[in-house]
Structure formats: structure tokens, C-alpha cells
Amino acid sequence: MKHWFPAPWLSLALFAAWLLLQGSVAPGHLLLGALAGWLLPVLTAPLRPRAGPLRRPGVLVRLVFTVGLDVVVSAAEVARGVLSGRRRPPRPAFVVIPLELRDPQALAALAVITTIVPGTVWTELAPDRSALLLHVFDLPHEGDFIRHYKERYERPLLEIFE
Amino acid sequence: MTPVADAIVAVLLLGSGLLVLVAAVGLLRLPDFFSRMHAPSIASTLGTWLAALATAIHFTAHQGAPMLSAWLVAVVLSVTAPVTTAFLARASAFRRRAGGDEDAPPPFA
């Protein structure tokens, strides 16, 4: 089972994506989608770090909505920063975030979150994964930002992946 | 039903276009490389989401069946964007450190 379906969630996602792209649940597409969902995870298994189980689906759903909301709010803030220009210039800065997260899948998820929320750019991960260097578009208070970032994104990921 | 949907689609697309415009203005006006990296992320996240939502509403209203595949655009963009963003940011950080730039981010020990 583990050998033939190394990543069942990935298989399911690929199957669903195939059907969505085709916009059809005709038997032929079900078959091709099942083939893609089975074959691609098997072929790419050596490239992926070993996946642990996903815990706390409720936390995962809440995290998705938190990030969605943050994207909207931060996009508005960055847009205001761009347009206000010289009157009230943003205060860009680098921030080092100490990390408790170690799981590679969870760090990948954190990279996705950091990238899609405007105003934060993932710059560098420490070689031992103990800290993360971010560039922040507007940073009024470093301590508040670090607390906010860890509380809002890292803690849910810790609950889900570790 | 369709005129209401068309109005919503128009508002969403206008919003998406405005966000892309702001992103472009940011790219022109912001002072340094790292600040400029933030501007296009408005367009590639919220801008794309509004366009995807508009697409979904338009085709759902006109074809009568829910159309969800536009969301795949948002999902695939979200998953792939970190690769290029981290590459660019890291390359720039290395260049600054190598060039002895005083604005360079501190290296990890």
C-alpha cells in the first residue's frame, strides 16, 4: 500500500485537479485522472522528503482561511505603502525569525504562506533550520512582528505536521 | 441573474486590474531591490484571486454549472511562486554580502 501509494493526499489532489481541468467525469477522464494520481507520486517519490501524517485537519482548514484573510489585508497595506510614497514611506527591514519548525514539508508550507502574503519575502533559511531570514516591507516593531508571525503561521503548522 | 453576475464580474476584474497597476507603480517607485520584490506579490496573489473569482462567477452564471478550474491557477501559482522568489532573494542577499554592501542582510553563522 505504502509502496504503490507513497503520497495518498497528493494522489487525491492530482486526481481532483485532472477532473477539474477536464471539466468532466466521463469514464475516460476518471481513468486518466486515476492514472495521473497513481503514477506521478510513484515516479516523483524519490524527489520528495518522507511525508508524515497530517494531523488536526480542523487547524489546517482554519490556517487556510487565516492566510486567505491575511493576503487581502496585507495586499491593501502594501498597496497603501506604494501609493503613499514619500509622505509616509514604508520601513523595510530584514528580520531573523527563530524557528521551532523542522519538518521539511512544514517548512515548505511556511515558504508558501510567506510568499503569498504580500509584504514578506522568504530570503534565507539557516543551514540547521533553526532560524529564517525574512525581508519585511513595512516593519514598525520587530518584536511584535516576530510574535505575530510565529503565532499565526508557525504554531498551526507545528500542530499539523509535528 | 446574468446581469447581476456580469456586474460582479466587472467589479472584480476592475479591482484585479487596479491591483496590477499598483504593483507596476510599486516596481517603478520603490527605492531598492528587496522593497521592489513586495510590489508584484500584490498582483500575483490578490490580483490573480480576483481574476479567478471573476472567471468562476462568469462561467458559472453563463453555463449554469459550477466552474472551479480557475482556482487551479491560484493554487498552482501559490505553490510555485516560493521557488523563484526565494531564489531571487537569496541570490541578491549573496551578491550584497559578496560586494561588501552595508545594507546586506547578516549571514547565518
CSV table of C-alpha atoms in Angstrom, one decimal:
chain,number,residue,atom,x,y,z
A,1,MET,CA,0.0,0.0,0.0
A,2,LYS,CA,2.7,2.4,1.1
A,3,HIS,CA,4.8,1.3,-1.9
A,4,TRP,CA,2.1,1.8,-4.5
A,5,PHE,CA,0.6,5.0,-3.0
A,6,PRO,CA,3.5,6.8,-1.4
A,7,ALA,CA,1.5,10.0,-1.0
A,8,PRO,CA,-2.2,9.4,-0.9
A,9,TRP,CA,-3.2,13.1,-0.4
A,10,LEU,CA,-1.1,14.1,-3.4
A,11,SER,CA,-2.7,11.3,-5.4
A,12,LEU,CA,-6.1,12.6,-4.5
A,13,ALA,CA,-5.2,16.2,-5.3
A,14,LEU,CA,-3.8,15.2,-8.7
A,15,PHE,CA,-7.0,13.2,-9.5
A,16,ALA,CA,-9.2,16.1,-8.5
A,17,ALA,CA,-7.1,18.6,-10.4
A,18,TRP,CA,-7.3,16.4,-13.5
A,19,LEU,CA,-11.1,16.2,-13.4
A,20,LEU,CA,-11.4,20.0,-12.7
A,21,LEU,CA,-9.2,20.8,-15.7
A,22,GLN,CA,-11.2,18.5,-18.0
A,23,GLY,CA,-14.5,19.7,-16.5
A,24,SER,CA,-15.9,16.2,-16.9
A,25,VAL,CA,-16.4,13.0,-15.0
A,26,ALA,CA,-16.7,10.8,-18.1
A,27,PRO,CA,-15.3,7.3,-17.5
A,28,GLY,CA,-12.3,8.0,-19.8
A,29,HIS,CA,-11.3,11.1,-17.7
A,30,LEU,CA,-11.8,9.2,-14.4
A,31,LEU,CA,-9.4,6.5,-15.7
A,32,LEU,CA,-6.8,9.1,-16.9
A,33,GLY,CA,-7.1,11.0,-13.7
A,34,ALA,CA,-6.7,7.9,-11.6
A,35,LEU,CA,-3.6,7.0,-13.7
A,36,ALA,CA,-2.1,10.5,-13.1
A,37,GLY,CA,-2.9,10.3,-9.4
A,38,TRP,CA,-1.3,6.9,-9.1
A,39,LEU,CA,1.7,7.3,-11.4
A,40,LEU,CA,3.0,10.8,-10.7
A,41,PRO,CA,3.5,10.3,-6.9
A,42,VAL,CA,5.2,6.9,-7.6
A,43,LEU,CA,7.6,8.5,-10.1
A,44,THR,CA,8.4,11.5,-8.0
A,45,ALA,CA,8.7,9.7,-4.7
A,46,PRO,CA,12.5,9.7,-4.6
A,47,LEU,CA,12.4,13.5,-5.0
A,48,ARG,CA,10.2,14.1,-2.0
A,49,PRO,CA,11.2,14.1,1.6
A,50,ARG,CA,9.4,11.4,3.6
A,51,ALA,CA,5.9,12.7,4.5
A,52,GLY,CA,4.5,12.2,7.9
A,53,PRO,CA,0.7,12.1,8.6
A,54,LEU,CA,-1.3,15.3,8.5
A,55,ARG,CA,-2.8,15.9,12.0
A,56,ARG,CA,-5.5,18.2,13.0
A,57,PRO,CA,-7.5,18.8,9.8
A,58,GLY,CA,-9.5,21.5,11.6
A,59,VAL,CA,-6.4,23.5,12.3
A,60,LEU,CA,-5.4,23.1,8.6
A,61,VAL,CA,-8.7,24.5,7.4
A,62,ARG,CA,-8.5,27.4,9.8
A,63,LEU,CA,-4.9,28.1,8.7
A,64,VAL,CA,-6.1,28.3,5.0
A,65,PHE,CA,-8.7,30.9,5.9
A,66,THR,CA,-6.3,32.8,8.1
A,67,VAL,CA,-3.8,33.1,5.2
A,68,GLY,CA,-6.5,34.0,2.8
A,69,LEU,CA,-7.6,36.9,5.0
A,70,ASP,CA,-4.0,38.0,5.6
A,71,VAL,CA,-3.4,38.1,1.8
A,72,VAL,CA,-6.3,40.5,1.4
A,73,VAL,CA,-5.3,42.7,4.4
A,74,SER,CA,-1.5,42.7,3.6
A,75,ALA,CA,-2.1,43.4,-0.1
A,76,ALA,CA,-4.1,46.5,0.9
A,77,GLU,CA,-1.3,47.6,3.2
A,78,VAL,CA,1.4,47.1,0.6
A,79,ALA,CA,-0.7,49.0,-2.0
A,80,ARG,CA,-1.1,51.9,0.5
A,81,GLY,CA,2.7,51.8,1.2
A,82,VAL,CA,3.4,52.0,-2.6
A,83,LEU,CA,0.9,54.8,-3.2
A,84,SER,CA,1.6,57.0,-0.1
A,85,GLY,CA,5.2,57.2,-1.4
A,86,ARG,CA,7.3,59.9,0.2
A,87,ARG,CA,4.7,61.2,2.6
A,88,ARG,CA,4.7,58.2,4.8
A,89,PRO,CA,7.4,55.9,3.4
A,90,PRO,CA,7.3,52.2,4.5
A,91,ARG,CA,10.1,51.0,6.8
A,92,PRO,CA,11.6,47.9,5.1
A,93,ALA,CA,13.9,45.7,7.1
A,94,PHE,CA,15.3,42.2,7.4
A,95,VAL,CA,14.1,40.1,10.3
A,96,VAL,CA,15.5,36.9,11.7
A,97,ILE,CA,12.7,34.6,13.0
A,98,PRO,CA,13.8,31.8,15.4
A,99,LEU,CA,12.1,28.6,14.3
A,100,GLU,CA,10.8,25.6,16.2
A,101,LEU,CA,9.6,24.0,13.0
A,102,ARG,CA,11.9,21.4,11.5
A,103,ASP,CA,9.8,19.1,9.3
A,104,PRO,CA,10.7,19.8,5.6
A,105,GLN,CA,7.0,19.6,4.4
A,106,ALA,CA,6.0,22.1,7.1
A,107,LEU,CA,8.8,24.5,6.2
A,108,ALA,CA,7.7,24.2,2.5
A,109,ALA,CA,4.2,25.2,3.6
A,110,LEU,CA,5.7,28.1,5.6
A,111,ALA,CA,7.6,29.2,2.5
A,112,VAL,CA,4.3,29.2,0.5
A,113,ILE,CA,2.5,31.2,3.2
A,114,THR,CA,5.3,33.7,3.5
A,115,THR,CA,5.5,34.2,-0.3
A,116,ILE,CA,1.8,34.6,-1.0
A,117,VAL,CA,1.2,37.0,1.9
A,118,PRO,CA,2.3,40.3,0.4
A,119,GLY,CA,4.8,42.3,2.5
A,120,THR,CA,7.0,39.3,3.5
A,121,VAL,CA,9.7,37.8,1.3
A,122,TRP,CA,11.4,34.5,2.3
A,123,THR,CA,15.1,35.2,1.9
A,124,GLU,CA,17.1,32.5,3.6
A,125,LEU,CA,16.8,29.5,5.9
A,126,ALA,CA,19.6,28.9,8.3
A,127,PRO,CA,21.6,25.7,7.3
A,128,ASP,CA,20.5,24.0,10.5
A,129,ARG,CA,16.9,25.2,10.0
A,130,SER,CA,16.9,27.0,13.4
A,131,ALA,CA,16.1,30.4,12.0
A,132,LEU,CA,14.7,32.1,9.0
A,133,LEU,CA,15.7,35.4,7.4
A,134,LEU,CA,12.7,37.4,6.0
A,135,HIS,CA,12.5,40.8,4.3
A,136,VAL,CA,9.5,42.7,5.5
A,137,PHE,CA,8.0,45.6,3.5
A,138,ASP,CA,6.9,47.7,6.5
A,139,LEU,CA,8.2,46.9,9.9
A,140,PRO,CA,7.2,49.3,12.7
A,141,HIS,CA,8.1,47.0,15.5
A,142,GLU,CA,10.3,43.9,15.2
A,143,GLY,CA,9.2,42.0,18.3
A,144,ASP,CA,5.6,42.4,17.5
A,145,PHE,CA,6.1,41.1,14.0
A,146,ILE,CA,8.1,38.0,15.1
A,147,ARG,CA,5.4,37.2,17.7
A,148,HIS,CA,2.6,37.7,15.2
A,149,TYR,CA,4.4,35.6,12.5
A,150,LYS,CA,5.1,32.7,14.9
A,151,GLU,CA,1.7,32.7,16.5
A,152,ARG,CA,-0.2,33.0,13.3
A,153,TYR,CA,1.7,30.6,10.9
A,154,GLU,CA,4.3,28.6,12.7
A,155,ARG,CA,2.1,27.3,15.6
A,156,PRO,CA,-0.7,25.9,13.4
A,157,LEU,CA,2.0,24.2,11.2
A,158,LEU,CA,3.6,22.7,14.3
A,159,GLU,CA,0.2,21.3,15.3
A,160,ILE,CA,-0.5,19.9,11.8
A,161,PHE,CA,2.9,18.4,10.9
A,162,GLU,CA,4.7,17.6,14.2
B,1,MET,CA,-29.4,36.7,-12.7
B,2,THR,CA,-26.9,37.2,-15.5
B,3,PRO,CA,-26.7,41.0,-15.4
B,4,VAL,CA,-26.0,40.8,-11.6
B,5,ALA,CA,-23.3,38.3,-12.3
B,6,ASP,CA,-21.9,40.5,-15.1
B,7,ALA,CA,-21.8,43.5,-12.8
B,8,ILE,CA,-19.9,41.5,-10.1
B,9,VAL,CA,-17.5,40.1,-12.7
B,10,ALA,CA,-16.8,43.6,-13.9
B,11,VAL,CA,-16.1,45.0,-10.4
B,12,LEU,CA,-13.8,42.0,-9.7
B,13,LEU,CA,-11.9,42.4,-12.9
B,14,LEU,CA,-11.6,46.2,-12.4
B,15,GLY,CA,-10.2,45.5,-8.9
B,16,SER,CA,-7.8,43.0,-10.3
B,17,GLY,CA,-6.6,45.4,-12.9
B,18,LEU,CA,-6.1,48.2,-10.4
B,19,LEU,CA,-4.0,45.9,-8.2
B,20,VAL,CA,-1.8,45.0,-11.2
B,21,LEU,CA,-1.4,48.7,-11.9
B,22,VAL,CA,-0.4,49.4,-8.2
B,23,ALA,CA,2.1,46.6,-8.4
B,24,ALA,CA,3.6,48.1,-11.6
B,25,VAL,CA,3.8,51.6,-10.0
B,26,GLY,CA,5.5,50.0,-6.9
B,27,LEU,CA,8.0,48.3,-9.2
B,28,LEU,CA,8.8,51.8,-10.6
B,29,ARG,CA,8.8,53.8,-7.4
B,30,LEU,CA,10.1,51.7,-4.6
B,31,PRO,CA,13.8,52.5,-3.9
B,32,ASP,CA,15.6,49.2,-3.6
B,33,PHE,CA,15.6,45.6,-4.8
B,34,PHE,CA,14.1,44.0,-1.7
B,35,SER,CA,11.3,46.6,-1.4
B,36,ARG,CA,10.5,46.1,-5.1
B,37,MET,CA,10.1,42.4,-4.6
B,38,HIS,CA,7.0,43.1,-2.5
B,39,ALA,CA,5.0,45.0,-5.1
B,40,PRO,CA,4.4,42.3,-7.7
B,41,SER,CA,3.2,39.9,-5.0
B,42,ILE,CA,0.1,42.0,-4.8
B,43,ALA,CA,-0.6,41.2,-8.4
B,44,SER,CA,0.3,37.6,-8.3
B,45,THR,CA,-1.8,36.8,-5.2
B,46,LEU,CA,-4.9,39.0,-4.6
B,47,GLY,CA,-4.9,40.2,-8.3
B,48,THR,CA,-4.9,36.6,-9.5
B,49,TRP,CA,-7.5,35.6,-7.0
B,50,LEU,CA,-9.9,38.3,-8.0
B,51,ALA,CA,-9.5,37.3,-11.7
B,52,ALA,CA,-10.0,33.6,-10.8
B,53,LEU,CA,-13.1,34.5,-8.9
B,54,ALA,CA,-14.4,36.6,-11.8
B,55,THR,CA,-13.8,33.7,-14.2
B,56,ALA,CA,-15.6,31.2,-11.9
B,57,ILE,CA,-18.6,33.5,-11.5
B,58,HIS,CA,-18.8,34.4,-15.2
B,59,PHE,CA,-18.8,30.8,-16.4
B,60,THR,CA,-20.9,29.5,-13.6
B,61,ALA,CA,-23.6,32.2,-14.4
B,62,HIS,CA,-23.4,31.7,-18.2
B,63,GLN,CA,-23.2,27.9,-18.3
B,64,GLY,CA,-25.3,27.0,-15.3
B,65,ALA,CA,-22.7,24.6,-14.0
B,66,PRO,CA,-20.2,25.5,-11.2
B,67,MET,CA,-16.9,26.2,-12.8
B,68,LEU,CA,-14.0,25.6,-10.4
B,69,SER,CA,-11.0,25.0,-12.6
B,70,ALA,CA,-10.0,28.7,-12.4
B,71,TRP,CA,-9.0,28.1,-8.8
B,72,LEU,CA,-6.3,25.8,-10.0
B,73,VAL,CA,-4.5,28.9,-11.4
B,74,ALA,CA,-4.4,30.4,-7.9
B,75,VAL,CA,-3.3,27.1,-6.3
B,76,VAL,CA,-0.5,26.4,-8.8
B,77,LEU,CA,0.8,30.0,-8.7
B,78,SER,CA,0.9,29.8,-4.8
B,79,VAL,CA,2.8,26.6,-4.8
B,80,THR,CA,5.3,27.5,-7.5
B,81,ALA,CA,6.0,31.2,-6.6
B,82,PRO,CA,8.1,30.5,-3.5
B,83,VAL,CA,10.7,28.7,-5.6
B,84,THR,CA,11.5,31.7,-7.8
B,85,THR,CA,11.0,34.3,-5.0
B,86,ALA,CA,13.4,32.5,-2.7
B,87,PHE,CA,15.9,32.1,-5.5
B,88,LEU,CA,15.9,35.8,-6.4
B,89,ALA,CA,16.0,36.9,-2.8
B,90,ARG,CA,18.8,34.6,-1.8
B,91,ALA,CA,20.8,35.5,-4.9
B,92,SER,CA,20.5,39.1,-4.1
B,93,ALA,CA,21.5,38.6,-0.5
B,94,PHE,CA,24.6,36.7,-1.6
B,95,ARG,CA,25.6,39.4,-4.1
B,96,ARG,CA,25.2,42.1,-1.4
B,97,ARG,CA,27.3,40.2,1.1
B,98,ALA,CA,30.0,39.4,-1.6
B,99,GLY,CA,30.1,43.1,-2.6
B,100,GLY,CA,30.5,44.2,1.0
B,101,ASP,CA,27.2,46.2,0.9
B,102,GLU,CA,26.4,47.7,4.3
B,103,ASP,CA,22.7,47.1,3.7
B,104,ALA,CA,23.4,43.3,3.2
B,105,PRO,CA,21.4,41.0,5.5
B,106,PRO,CA,23.6,39.4,8.2
B,107,PRO,CA,24.7,35.9,7.2
B,108,PHE,CA,23.8,32.9,9.4
B,109,ALA,CA,26.7,31.6,11.3
